[in-house]
Short mmCIF file of C-alpha atoms in Angstrom, two decimals:
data_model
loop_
_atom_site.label_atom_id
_atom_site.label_comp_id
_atom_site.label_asym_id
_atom_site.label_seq_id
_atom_site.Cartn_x
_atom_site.Cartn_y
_atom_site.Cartn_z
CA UNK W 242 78.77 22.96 3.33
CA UNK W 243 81.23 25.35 1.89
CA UNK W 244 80.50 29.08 2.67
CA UNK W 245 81.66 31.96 0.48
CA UNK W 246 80.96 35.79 1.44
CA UNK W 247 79.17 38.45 -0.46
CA UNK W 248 77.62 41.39 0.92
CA UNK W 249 76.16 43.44 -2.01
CA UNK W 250 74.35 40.43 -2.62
CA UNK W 251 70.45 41.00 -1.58
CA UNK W 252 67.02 39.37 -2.21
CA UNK W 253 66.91 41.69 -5.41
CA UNK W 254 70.10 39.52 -6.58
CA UNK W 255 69.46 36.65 -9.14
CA UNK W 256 72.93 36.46 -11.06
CA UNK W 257 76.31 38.01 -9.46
CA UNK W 258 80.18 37.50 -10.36
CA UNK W 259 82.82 36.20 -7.50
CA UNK W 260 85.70 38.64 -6.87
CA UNK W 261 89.06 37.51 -8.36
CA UNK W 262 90.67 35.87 -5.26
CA UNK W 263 87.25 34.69 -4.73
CA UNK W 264 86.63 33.04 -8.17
CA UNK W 265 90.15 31.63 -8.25
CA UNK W 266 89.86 29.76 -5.01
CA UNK W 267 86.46 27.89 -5.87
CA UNK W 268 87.96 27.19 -9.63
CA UNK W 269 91.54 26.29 -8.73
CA UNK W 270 91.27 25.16 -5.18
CA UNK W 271 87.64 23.59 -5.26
CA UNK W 272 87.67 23.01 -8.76
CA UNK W 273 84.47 23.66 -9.10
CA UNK W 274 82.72 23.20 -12.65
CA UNK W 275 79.80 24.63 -14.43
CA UNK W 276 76.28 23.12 -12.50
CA UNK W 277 77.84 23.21 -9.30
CA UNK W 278 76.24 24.72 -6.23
CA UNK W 279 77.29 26.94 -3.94
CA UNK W 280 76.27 28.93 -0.83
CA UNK W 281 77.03 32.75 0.31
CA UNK W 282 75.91 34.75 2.88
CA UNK W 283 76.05 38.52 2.49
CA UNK W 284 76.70 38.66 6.73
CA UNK W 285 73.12 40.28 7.09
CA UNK W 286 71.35 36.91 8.10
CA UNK W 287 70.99 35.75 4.43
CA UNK W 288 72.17 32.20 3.21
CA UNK W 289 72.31 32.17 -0.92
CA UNK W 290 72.55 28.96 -2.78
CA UNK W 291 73.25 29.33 -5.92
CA UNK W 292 74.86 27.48 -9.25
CA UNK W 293 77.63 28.45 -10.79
CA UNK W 294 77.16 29.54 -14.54
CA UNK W 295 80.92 30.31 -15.45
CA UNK W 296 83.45 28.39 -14.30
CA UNK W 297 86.45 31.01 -14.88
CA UNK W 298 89.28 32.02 -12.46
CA UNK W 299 89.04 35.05 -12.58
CA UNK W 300 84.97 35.82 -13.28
CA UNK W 301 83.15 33.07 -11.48
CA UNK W 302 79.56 34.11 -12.43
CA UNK W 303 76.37 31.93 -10.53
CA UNK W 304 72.87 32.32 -10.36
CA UNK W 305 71.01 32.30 -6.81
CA UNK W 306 68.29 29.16 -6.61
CA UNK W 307 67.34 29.97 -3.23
CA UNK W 308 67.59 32.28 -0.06
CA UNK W 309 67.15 31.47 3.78
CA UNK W 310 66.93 33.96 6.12
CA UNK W 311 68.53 33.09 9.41
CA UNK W 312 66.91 34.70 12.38
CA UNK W 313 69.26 36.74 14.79
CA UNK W 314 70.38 35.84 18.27
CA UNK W 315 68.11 37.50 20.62
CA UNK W 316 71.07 39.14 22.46
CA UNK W 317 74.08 41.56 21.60
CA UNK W 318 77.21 40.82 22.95
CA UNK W 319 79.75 43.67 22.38
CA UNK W 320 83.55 43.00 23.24
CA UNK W 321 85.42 45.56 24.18
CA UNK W 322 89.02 44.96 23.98
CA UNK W 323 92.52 46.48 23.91
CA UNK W 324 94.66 45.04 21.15
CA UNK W 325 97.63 42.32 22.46
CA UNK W 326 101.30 43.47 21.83
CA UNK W 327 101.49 40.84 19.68
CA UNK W 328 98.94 40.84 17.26
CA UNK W 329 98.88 37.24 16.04
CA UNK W 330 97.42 36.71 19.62
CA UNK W 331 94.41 39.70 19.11
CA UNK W 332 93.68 38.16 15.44
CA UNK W 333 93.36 34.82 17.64
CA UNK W 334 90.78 36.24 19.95
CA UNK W 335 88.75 38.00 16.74
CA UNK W 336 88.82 34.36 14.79
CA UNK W 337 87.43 32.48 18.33
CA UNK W 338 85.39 35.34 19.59
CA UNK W 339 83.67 35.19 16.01
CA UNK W 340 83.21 31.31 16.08
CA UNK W 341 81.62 31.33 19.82
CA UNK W 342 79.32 34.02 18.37
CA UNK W 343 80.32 37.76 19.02
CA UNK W 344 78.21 40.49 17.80
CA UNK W 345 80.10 43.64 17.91
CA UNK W 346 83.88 43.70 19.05
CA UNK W 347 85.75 47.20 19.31
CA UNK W 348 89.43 47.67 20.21
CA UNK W 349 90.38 49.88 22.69
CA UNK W 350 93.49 51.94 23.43
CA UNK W 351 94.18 52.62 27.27
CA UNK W 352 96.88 54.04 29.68
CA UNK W 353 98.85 50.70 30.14
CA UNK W 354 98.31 49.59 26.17
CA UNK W 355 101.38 48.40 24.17
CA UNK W 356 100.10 48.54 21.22
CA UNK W 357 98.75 51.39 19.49
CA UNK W 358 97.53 51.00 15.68
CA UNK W 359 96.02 48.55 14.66
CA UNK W 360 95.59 47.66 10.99
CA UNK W 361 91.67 47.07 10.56
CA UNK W 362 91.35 46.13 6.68
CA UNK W 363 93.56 42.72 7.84
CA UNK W 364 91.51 42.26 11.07
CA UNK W 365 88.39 42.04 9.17
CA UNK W 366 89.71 39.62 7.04
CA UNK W 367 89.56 37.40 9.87
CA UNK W 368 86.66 37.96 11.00
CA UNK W 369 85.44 37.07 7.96
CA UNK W 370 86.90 34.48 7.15
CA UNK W 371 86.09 33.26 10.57
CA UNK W 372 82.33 33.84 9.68
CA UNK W 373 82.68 31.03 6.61
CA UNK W 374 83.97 28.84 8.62
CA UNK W 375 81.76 29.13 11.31
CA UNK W 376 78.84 29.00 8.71
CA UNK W 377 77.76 31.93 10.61
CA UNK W 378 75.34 34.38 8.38
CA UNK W 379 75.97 37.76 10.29
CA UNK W 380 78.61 39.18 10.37
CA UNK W 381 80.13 40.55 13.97
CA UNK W 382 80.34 44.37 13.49
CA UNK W 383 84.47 45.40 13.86
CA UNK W 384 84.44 48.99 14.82
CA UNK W 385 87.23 51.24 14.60
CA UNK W 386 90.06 51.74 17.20
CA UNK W 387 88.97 54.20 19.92
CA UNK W 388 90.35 55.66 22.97
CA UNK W 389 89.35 54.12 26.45
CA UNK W 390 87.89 57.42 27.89
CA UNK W 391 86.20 58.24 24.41
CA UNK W 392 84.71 54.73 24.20
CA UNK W 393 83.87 55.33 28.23
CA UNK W 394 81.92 58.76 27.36
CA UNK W 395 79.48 56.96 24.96
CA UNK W 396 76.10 55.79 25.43
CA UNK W 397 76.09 52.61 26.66
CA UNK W 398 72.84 50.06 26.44
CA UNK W 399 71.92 46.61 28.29
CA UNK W 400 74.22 45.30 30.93
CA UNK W 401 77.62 46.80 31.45
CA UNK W 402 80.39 45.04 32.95
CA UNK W 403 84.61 45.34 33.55
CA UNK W 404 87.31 42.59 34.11
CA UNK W 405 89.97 43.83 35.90
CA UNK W 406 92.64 42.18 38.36
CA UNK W 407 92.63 44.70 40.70
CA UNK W 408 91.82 43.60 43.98
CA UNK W 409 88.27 44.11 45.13
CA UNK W 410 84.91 42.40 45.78
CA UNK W 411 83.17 41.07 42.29
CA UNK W 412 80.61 38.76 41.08
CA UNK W 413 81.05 35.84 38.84
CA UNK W 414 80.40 36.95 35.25
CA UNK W 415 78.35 33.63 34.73
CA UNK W 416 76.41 35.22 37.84
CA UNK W 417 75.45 38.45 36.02
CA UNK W 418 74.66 37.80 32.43
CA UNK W 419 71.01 37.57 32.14
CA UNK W 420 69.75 35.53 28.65
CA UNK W 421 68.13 37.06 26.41
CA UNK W 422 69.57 40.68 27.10
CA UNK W 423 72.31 42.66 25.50
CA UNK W 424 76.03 42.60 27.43
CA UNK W 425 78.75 44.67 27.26
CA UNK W 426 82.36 43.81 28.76
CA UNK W 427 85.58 45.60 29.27
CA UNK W 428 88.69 43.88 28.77
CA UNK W 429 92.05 45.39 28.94
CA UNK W 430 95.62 44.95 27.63
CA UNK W 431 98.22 43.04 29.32
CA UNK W 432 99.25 45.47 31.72
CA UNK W 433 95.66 45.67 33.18
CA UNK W 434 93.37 48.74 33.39
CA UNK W 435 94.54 51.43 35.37
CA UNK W 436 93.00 52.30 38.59
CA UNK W 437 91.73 55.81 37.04
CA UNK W 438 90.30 53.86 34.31
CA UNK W 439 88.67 51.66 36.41
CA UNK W 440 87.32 53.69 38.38
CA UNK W 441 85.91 55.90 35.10
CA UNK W 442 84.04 52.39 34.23
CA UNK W 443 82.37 52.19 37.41
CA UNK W 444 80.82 56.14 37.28
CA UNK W 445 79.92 54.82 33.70
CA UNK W 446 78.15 52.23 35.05
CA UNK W 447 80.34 49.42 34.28
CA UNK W 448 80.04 46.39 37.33
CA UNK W 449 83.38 44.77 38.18
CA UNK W 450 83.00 40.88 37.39
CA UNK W 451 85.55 37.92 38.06
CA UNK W 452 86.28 35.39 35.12
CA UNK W 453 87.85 33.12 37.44
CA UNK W 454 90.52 32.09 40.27
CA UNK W 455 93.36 32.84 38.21
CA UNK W 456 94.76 35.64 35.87
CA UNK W 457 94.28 35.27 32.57
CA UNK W 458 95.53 37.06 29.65
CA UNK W 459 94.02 39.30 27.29
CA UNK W 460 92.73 37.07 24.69
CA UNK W 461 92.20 34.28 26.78
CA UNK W 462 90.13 36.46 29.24
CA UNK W 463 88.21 38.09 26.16
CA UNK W 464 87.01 33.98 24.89
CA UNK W 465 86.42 32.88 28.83
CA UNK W 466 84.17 36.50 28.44
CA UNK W 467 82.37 35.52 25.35
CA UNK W 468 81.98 31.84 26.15
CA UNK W 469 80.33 32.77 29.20
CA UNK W 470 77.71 34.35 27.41
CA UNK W 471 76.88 32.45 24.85
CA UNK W 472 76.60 29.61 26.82
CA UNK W 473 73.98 30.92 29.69
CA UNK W 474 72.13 32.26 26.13
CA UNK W 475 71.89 28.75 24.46
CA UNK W 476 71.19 26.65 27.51
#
């Protein structure tokens, strides 16, 4: 199965018309005819199949025939990251972490980041198209760039944890992470967190957790994070 994304499309829905790049790519690329079936998801839960009416390039029009909901996971897991330097390597870590099942991901900026902007219309590109590939029907919730000590000086909800490489006594993430319940995690840039900022975390009420013997980099730590969870959920 093919999946195509839509997210005006709602139960209320029974005939819609592909965007252009959309409607070109299942014409030219699929070359999809008239009678054909398709399925979207508007990234709400919802699975659409539908059959296409209008075969054009630019106006692919389609009818819906049926709709699945899909029920959500019964935990949140929010990523907290700093943006990579390079930012092939931080669109890596958004295409995985969506795959493995992320529900929220925002991108932090802290003392020791490199990288400062971000560009958020092209990261949610790949989260989306991450999402079709995945066959996933929600979409993961990007939020926008934020500062570490604003992010720090929100409410926070469920199970809070850091991963830094400081030295100090911590618990195995896999050791933490209860199923069933909503997790938060802290990951910073290259450089690490700095000492101040970890030490904000921990008044926050963020618990320092290992990911492992060795040091791993941002993106890599950020999937060893998210893997973690998703695993203890689904076993």
């Amino acid at each position: 199965m093919q999946l195509f994304y839509n997210p005006d499309l709602d139960q209320s829905v029974s005939q819609f018309t592909f965007s252009q790049e959309e409607s070109r790519h299942i014409v030219k690329v699929l070359r999809k005819k008239e009678g054909d079936n398709l399925h979207i998801t508007n990234g709400k839960g919802f699975i659409f199949e539908s059959e296409i009416l209008l075969a054009d390039t630019k106006r692919c029009k389609a009818h819906v025939i049926s709709t699945t909901k899909k029920h959500p996971q019964r935990h949140w897991l929010h990523m907290v990251v700093a943006p990579t330097k390079n930012n092939d390597r931080f669109e890596w870590f958004l295409e995985k972490a969506t795959e493995i099942g992320v529900n929220e991901i925002t991108p932090i900026f802290c003392d020791r980041s490199e990288r400062k902007v971000i560009k958020k219309e092209r990261l949610e590109k790949v989260v989306q198209s991450a999402m079709k590939q995945s066959l996933r029907s929600y979409l993961p919730k990007l939020n926008d760039a934020i500062a570490y000590k604003d992010y720090i000086a929100q409410a926070q909800n469920g199970l809070l944890f850091i991963a830094h490489c400081e030295e100090e006594e911590k618990v195995d993430l896999k050791r933490r992470v209860a199923a069933d319940t909503d997790v938060t995690i802290l990951i910073g840039p290259e450089g690490d967190f700095s000492p101040d900022e970890i030490q904000l975390a921990r008044k926050s009420g963020f618990l320092p957790v290992s990911l492992g013997e060795y040091r791993l980099r941002t993106e890599t730590a950020a999937i060893v994070a998210c893997t973690t969870v998703t695993m203890i959920n689904n076993s």
